[in-house]
Amino acid sequence: VQLVESGGGSVQAGGSLSVACRVSGPYFRINAVDWYRQAPGKQRELIASITSGGRRDYADSVKDRFAVSIDTAESTVDLEMNNLAPADTATYICKVDILELGYVRNNHWGQGTQVFVFS
């Protein structure tokens, strides 16, 4: 199983961006997804989570602006980001909990995607 991130980029404050992680390879199910971000000089921060059952949790810093989803048909996990602010500038990283062949459960990390918000 491999994980490839895409999306991100640069946007003016108030704009929107999205990041995604695509899962490739044989697996049974995506159990859960966590999205983290790390700004320069700061610790990694958990900002959004979703389970296969659809439960979503968000950090207060992104609640009501960000939306996390799982697209099982496309084998992707997505993070939609709206009303972005310069404080959202960071590297965004997905962690995907996958049930693989042999019923082995593993966490896979994306390579990270840059998001830059300018005022």
Coordinates of N, CA, C and O in Angstrom, one line a residue:
V1 N 0.8 -1.2 0.0 CA 0.0 0.0 0.0 C 0.9 1.2 0.0 O 1.9 1.3 0.7
Q2 N 0.5 2.2 -0.8 CA 1.3 3.5 -0.9 C 0.3 4.6 -0.8 O -0.9 4.5 -1.1
L3 N 0.8 5.7 -0.3 CA 0.0 6.9 -0.1 C 0.7 8.1 -0.8 O 1.9 8.3 -0.6
V4 N 0.0 8.8 -1.6 CA 0.5 10.0 -2.3 C -0.4 11.2 -2.1 O -1.6 11.2 -2.3
E5 N 0.2 12.3 -1.6 CA -0.5 13.5 -1.3 C -0.5 14.4 -2.5 O 0.5 14.4 -3.3
S6 N -1.5 15.2 -2.6 CA -1.6 16.2 -3.7 C -2.4 17.4 -3.3 O -3.0 17.3 -2.2
G7 N -2.3 18.4 -4.1 CA -3.1 19.6 -3.7 C -2.2 20.7 -3.1 O -1.0 20.7 -3.3
G8 N -2.9 21.5 -2.2 CA -2.1 22.6 -1.6 C -1.8 23.7 -2.5 O -2.5 23.9 -3.6
G9 N -0.9 24.5 -2.2 CA -0.5 25.6 -3.0 C -0.5 26.9 -2.3 O -0.4 27.0 -1.1
S10 N -0.7 28.0 -3.0 CA -0.8 29.4 -2.5 C -2.1 30.0 -2.8 O -2.7 29.8 -3.8
V11 N -2.6 30.8 -1.8 CA -3.9 31.4 -2.0 C -4.0 32.7 -1.1 O -3.3 32.8 -0.1
Q12 N -4.7 33.7 -1.5 CA -4.9 34.9 -0.7 C -5.8 34.6 0.4 O -6.7 33.7 0.4
A13 N -5.7 35.3 1.5 CA -6.5 35.1 2.7 C -8.0 35.2 2.3 O -8.4 36.1 1.5
G14 N -8.8 34.3 2.9 CA -10.2 34.2 2.5 C -10.5 33.2 1.5 O -11.7 32.9 1.2
G15 N -9.5 32.7 0.8 CA -9.7 31.8 -0.3 C -9.8 30.4 0.2 O -9.8 30.1 1.4
S16 N -9.8 29.4 -0.7 CA -10.0 28.0 -0.4 C -8.9 27.2 -1.2 O -8.5 27.5 -2.3
L17 N -8.5 26.1 -0.5 CA -7.7 25.1 -1.1 C -8.1 23.7 -0.6 O -8.9 23.6 0.3
S18 N -7.6 22.7 -1.3 CA -7.8 21.4 -0.8 C -6.5 20.5 -0.9 O -5.7 20.8 -1.8
V19 N -6.4 19.6 -0.1 CA -5.3 18.6 -0.1 C -6.0 17.2 -0.1 O -7.0 17.0 0.5
A20 N -5.3 16.3 -0.7 CA -5.8 14.9 -0.8 C -4.7 13.9 -0.7 O -3.5 14.2 -1.0
C21 N -5.1 12.7 -0.2 CA -4.1 11.6 -0.2 C -4.8 10.4 -0.9 O -6.0 10.1 -0.6
R22 N -4.1 9.9 -1.9 CA -4.6 8.8 -2.6 C -3.9 7.5 -2.2 O -2.7 7.4 -2.1
V23 N -4.8 6.5 -1.9 CA -4.3 5.2 -1.5 C -4.2 4.3 -2.7 O -5.2 4.1 -3.4
S24 N -3.0 3.6 -2.9 CA -2.9 2.7 -4.0 C -2.4 1.3 -3.4 O -1.7 1.3 -2.4
G25 N -2.8 0.3 -4.1 CA -2.4 -1.0 -3.7 C -3.6 -1.8 -3.1 O -4.6 -1.2 -2.8
P26 N -3.4 -3.1 -2.9 CA -4.5 -3.8 -2.3 C -4.8 -3.6 -0.9 O -3.8 -3.6 -0.1
Y27 N -6.0 -3.4 -0.5 CA -6.4 -3.2 0.9 C -7.9 -3.5 1.0 O -8.6 -3.5 0.0
F28 N -8.3 -3.7 2.3 CA -9.7 -4.0 2.5 C -10.5 -2.7 2.8 O -11.6 -2.5 2.3
R29 N -9.9 -1.8 3.7 CA -10.7 -0.7 4.1 C -9.8 0.4 4.7 O -8.8 0.1 5.3
I30 N -10.2 1.6 4.5 CA -9.7 2.7 5.2 C -10.4 2.9 6.5 O -11.6 3.1 6.5
N31 N -9.7 2.7 7.6 CA -10.4 2.7 9.0 C -10.6 4.1 9.5 O -11.7 4.4 10.0
A32 N -9.6 4.9 9.3 CA -9.6 6.3 9.9 C -8.6 7.1 9.2 O -7.6 6.6 8.7
V33 N -8.8 8.4 9.3 CA -7.8 9.4 8.7 C -7.6 10.5 9.7 O -8.6 11.0 10.3
D34 N -6.4 10.9 9.9 CA -6.0 12.1 10.7 C -5.3 13.0 9.7 O -4.4 12.6 9.0
W35 N -5.6 14.3 9.8 CA -4.9 15.3 9.1 C -4.1 16.1 10.2 O -4.7 16.6 11.1
Y36 N -2.8 16.3 9.9 CA -2.0 17.1 10.8 C -1.5 18.3 9.9 O -1.4 18.3 8.7
R37 N -1.0 19.3 10.7 CA -0.2 20.4 10.0 C 0.9 20.8 10.9 O 0.9 20.7 12.1
Q38 N 2.0 21.3 10.2 CA 3.1 21.8 11.0 C 3.6 23.0 10.3 O 4.0 23.0 9.1
A39 N 3.6 24.1 11.1 CA 4.1 25.4 10.6 C 5.5 25.5 11.0 O 6.0 24.8 11.9
P40 N 6.3 26.3 10.3 CA 7.7 26.5 10.6 C 7.9 26.9 12.0 O 7.3 27.8 12.5
G41 N 8.8 26.1 12.7 CA 9.1 26.4 14.1 C 8.1 26.0 15.1 O 8.3 26.4 16.3
K42 N 7.1 25.3 14.7 CA 6.0 24.9 15.6 C 5.9 23.4 15.6 O 6.3 22.7 14.7
Q43 N 5.2 22.9 16.6 CA 5.0 21.5 16.7 C 3.9 21.0 15.8 O 3.0 21.8 15.4
R44 N 3.9 19.8 15.4 CA 2.8 19.2 14.6 C 1.5 19.2 15.3 O 1.5 18.9 16.5
E45 N 0.5 19.6 14.6 CA -0.9 19.8 15.2 C -1.9 18.9 14.5 O -2.0 18.9 13.3
L46 N -2.6 18.2 15.3 CA -3.7 17.4 14.7 C -4.9 18.3 14.5 O -5.4 18.9 15.5
I47 N -5.4 18.4 13.3 CA -6.5 19.4 13.0 C -7.8 18.7 12.6 O -8.9 19.4 12.8
A48 N -7.8 17.5 12.1 CA -9.0 16.9 11.7 C -8.9 15.4 11.6 O -7.8 14.9 11.3
S49 N -10.0 14.7 11.9 CA -10.1 13.3 11.9 C -11.4 12.8 11.4 O -12.4 13.5 11.5
I50 N -11.4 11.6 10.8 CA -12.6 11.0 10.3 C -12.4 9.5 10.4 O -11.4 9.0 10.2
T51 N -13.5 8.8 10.8 CA -13.5 7.4 10.9 C -14.3 6.8 9.7 O -15.1 7.5 9.1
S52 N -14.2 5.5 9.5 CA -14.9 4.8 8.4 C -16.4 4.9 8.7 O -17.2 4.8 7.8
G53 N -16.8 5.1 10.0 CA -18.2 5.3 10.3 C -18.7 6.7 10.1 O -19.9 6.9 10.3
G54 N -17.9 7.6 9.7 CA -18.3 8.9 9.4 C -18.1 9.9 10.5 O -18.5 11.1 10.4
R55 N -17.6 9.5 11.7 CA -17.4 10.5 12.8 C -16.3 11.4 12.4 O -15.2 11.0 12.0
R56 N -16.5 12.7 12.6 CA -15.6 13.7 12.3 C -15.3 14.6 13.5 O -16.2 14.9 14.3
D57 N -14.0 14.9 13.7 CA -13.6 15.8 14.8 C -12.6 16.8 14.2 O -11.8 16.5 13.3
Y58 N -12.7 18.0 14.7 CA -11.9 19.1 14.2 C -11.3 19.9 15.4 O -11.9 20.0 16.5
A59 N -10.1 20.4 15.2 CA -9.5 21.3 16.2 C -10.3 22.6 16.1 O -10.8 23.0 15.1
D60 N -10.3 23.3 17.3 CA -11.0 24.6 17.3 C -10.5 25.5 16.3 O -11.3 26.4 15.8
S61 N -9.2 25.4 16.0 CA -8.6 26.4 15.1 C -9.1 26.3 13.6 O -9.0 27.2 12.8
V62 N -9.7 25.1 13.3 CA -10.2 24.9 11.9 C -11.7 24.6 11.8 O -12.2 24.5 10.7
K63 N -12.3 24.5 13.0 CA -13.7 24.1 13.0 C -14.6 25.1 12.2 O -14.3 26.3 12.3
D64 N -15.5 24.6 11.5 CA -16.4 25.4 10.6 C -15.8 26.0 9.4 O -16.4 26.7 8.6
R65 N -14.5 25.7 9.2 CA -13.8 26.2 8.0 C -13.3 25.0 7.1 O -13.2 25.1 5.9
F66 N -12.8 23.9 7.8 CA -12.3 22.8 7.1 C -13.2 21.6 7.1 O -14.1 21.5 8.1
A67 N -13.1 20.8 6.1 CA -14.0 19.6 6.1 C -13.2 18.4 5.6 O -12.5 18.5 4.5
V68 N -13.3 17.3 6.3 CA -12.5 16.1 6.0 C -13.5 15.0 5.5 O -14.7 14.9 5.9
S69 N -13.1 14.2 4.5 CA -13.9 13.2 3.9 C -13.1 12.1 3.4 O -11.9 12.2 3.2
I70 N -13.8 10.9 3.2 CA -13.2 9.7 2.6 C -14.0 9.4 1.4 O -15.2 9.3 1.4
D71 N -13.4 9.3 0.2 CA -14.0 8.8 -1.0 C -13.6 7.4 -1.3 O -12.5 7.2 -1.8
T72 N -14.4 6.5 -0.9 CA -14.0 5.1 -1.0 C -13.9 4.6 -2.5 O -13.1 3.8 -2.8
A73 N -14.8 5.2 -3.3 CA -14.7 4.8 -4.8 C -13.4 5.2 -5.4 O -12.9 4.5 -6.3
E74 N -12.9 6.4 -5.0 CA -11.6 6.9 -5.6 C -10.4 6.5 -4.8 O -9.3 6.9 -5.2
S75 N -10.6 5.9 -3.6 CA -9.5 5.6 -2.7 C -8.7 6.8 -2.3 O -7.5 6.8 -2.3
T76 N -9.4 7.9 -2.0 CA -8.8 9.1 -1.6 C -9.4 9.6 -0.3 O -10.6 9.4 0.0
V77 N -8.6 10.4 0.4 CA -9.1 11.1 1.6 C -8.8 12.6 1.3 O -7.7 12.9 0.8
D78 N -9.7 13.4 1.6 CA -9.6 14.8 1.2 C -9.8 15.7 2.4 O -10.5 15.4 3.4
L79 N -9.2 16.9 2.3 CA -9.3 17.9 3.3 C -9.6 19.2 2.5 O -8.8 19.7 1.8
E80 N -10.8 19.7 2.7 CA -11.2 21.0 2.0 C -11.0 22.1 3.1 O -11.4 22.0 4.2
M81 N -10.4 23.2 2.6 CA -10.0 24.3 3.5 C -10.6 25.5 3.0 O -10.3 25.9 1.8
N82 N -11.5 26.2 3.7 CA -12.2 27.4 3.3 C -11.8 28.6 4.2 O -11.4 28.4 5.4
N83 N -12.0 29.8 3.8 CA -11.8 31.0 4.5 C -10.4 30.9 5.2 O -10.2 31.1 6.4
L84 N -9.4 30.6 4.4 CA -8.0 30.5 4.9 C -7.5 31.8 5.3 O -7.8 32.9 4.8
A85 N -6.6 31.7 6.3 CA -5.9 32.8 6.9 C -4.4 32.6 6.9 O -4.0 31.4 6.8
P86 N -3.6 33.6 7.0 CA -2.1 33.4 7.0 C -1.7 32.4 8.1 O -0.7 31.7 8.0
A87 N -2.5 32.4 9.2 CA -2.1 31.4 10.3 C -2.3 30.0 9.9 O -1.8 29.1 10.6
D88 N -2.9 29.7 8.8 CA -3.1 28.3 8.3 C -1.9 27.9 7.4 O -1.9 26.7 7.0
T89 N -1.0 28.8 7.2 CA 0.2 28.4 6.4 C 1.0 27.3 7.2 O 1.4 27.5 8.3
A90 N 1.2 26.2 6.5 CA 1.9 25.1 7.1 C 2.1 24.0 6.1 O 1.6 24.1 4.9
T91 N 2.7 22.9 6.5 CA 2.8 21.7 5.7 C 1.7 20.8 6.3 O 1.6 20.5 7.5
Y92 N 0.9 20.3 5.4 CA -0.3 19.4 5.8 C 0.0 18.0 5.4 O 0.5 17.7 4.3
I93 N -0.2 17.1 6.4 CA 0.2 15.7 6.3 C -1.0 14.8 6.7 O -1.6 15.1 7.7
C94 N -1.2 13.8 5.9 CA -2.3 12.9 6.2 C -1.7 11.6 6.9 O -0.6 11.2 6.6
K95 N -2.5 11.0 7.7 CA -2.1 9.7 8.3 C -3.4 8.9 8.1 O -4.5 9.2 8.6
V96 N -3.2 7.7 7.4 CA -4.3 6.9 7.1 C -4.2 5.5 7.7 O -3.2 4.9 7.5
D97 N -5.2 5.1 8.5 CA -5.2 3.8 9.1 C -5.9 2.9 8.2 O -7.1 3.0 7.9
I98 N -5.2 1.9 7.7 CA -5.7 1.0 6.6 C -5.7 -0.5 7.0 O -4.7 -0.9 7.6
L99 N -6.8 -1.1 6.8 CA -6.8 -2.6 7.0 C -6.4 -3.2 5.7 O -7.1 -3.1 4.6
E100 N -5.2 -3.9 5.7 CA -4.6 -4.4 4.5 C -4.9 -5.9 4.4 O -5.5 -6.5 5.2
L101 N -4.4 -6.5 3.3 CA -4.5 -7.9 3.1 C -3.9 -8.7 4.2 O -2.9 -8.2 4.8
G102 N -4.5 -9.8 4.6 CA -4.1 -10.5 5.7 C -4.6 -9.9 7.0 O -4.2 -10.3 8.1
Y103 N -5.5 -9.0 6.9 CA -6.2 -8.3 8.0 C -5.1 -7.7 8.9 O -5.3 -7.7 10.1
V104 N -4.1 -7.1 8.3 CA -3.1 -6.4 9.0 C -3.5 -4.9 9.0 O -3.8 -4.4 7.9
R105 N -3.4 -4.3 10.1 CA -3.8 -2.9 10.2 C -2.5 -2.0 10.3 O -1.7 -2.2 11.2
N106 N -2.3 -1.1 9.4 CA -1.1 -0.2 9.4 C -1.5 1.2 9.3 O -2.5 1.6 8.6
N107 N -0.7 2.1 9.8 CA -0.8 3.5 9.6 C 0.2 3.9 8.5 O 1.4 3.5 8.5
H108 N -0.3 4.7 7.6 CA 0.5 5.2 6.5 C 0.5 6.7 6.5 O -0.6 7.3 6.7
W109 N 1.7 7.3 6.3 CA 1.8 8.8 6.3 C 2.0 9.3 4.9 O 2.8 8.7 4.1
G110 N 1.3 10.4 4.6 CA 1.6 11.1 3.4 C 3.0 11.8 3.5 O 3.5 12.0 4.5
Q111 N 3.4 12.3 2.3 CA 4.7 13.0 2.3 C 4.7 14.4 2.7 O 5.7 15.1 2.9
G112 N 3.5 15.0 2.9 CA 3.3 16.4 3.2 C 3.1 17.3 2.0 O 3.7 17.1 1.0
T113 N 2.2 18.3 2.2 CA 1.9 19.2 1.1 C 1.9 20.6 1.7 O 1.3 20.9 2.7
Q114 N 2.5 21.5 0.9 CA 2.7 22.9 1.4 C 1.4 23.7 1.1 O 0.8 23.6 0.0
V115 N 1.0 24.5 2.1 CA -0.1 25.5 1.9 C 0.4 26.8 2.4 O 0.9 26.9 3.5
F116 N 0.3 27.8 1.5 CA 0.8 29.1 1.9 C -0.4 30.1 1.7 O -1.0 30.2 0.6
V117 N -0.7 30.9 2.7 CA -1.8 31.8 2.7 C -1.2 33.2 2.9 O -0.6 33.5 3.9
F118 N -1.4 34.1 1.9 CA -0.9 35.4 2.0 C -2.0 36.5 2.2 O -3.1 36.3 1.7
S119 N -1.7 37.5 2.9 CA -2.7 38.6 3.2 C -2.7 39.6 2.1 O -1.8 39.7 1.2

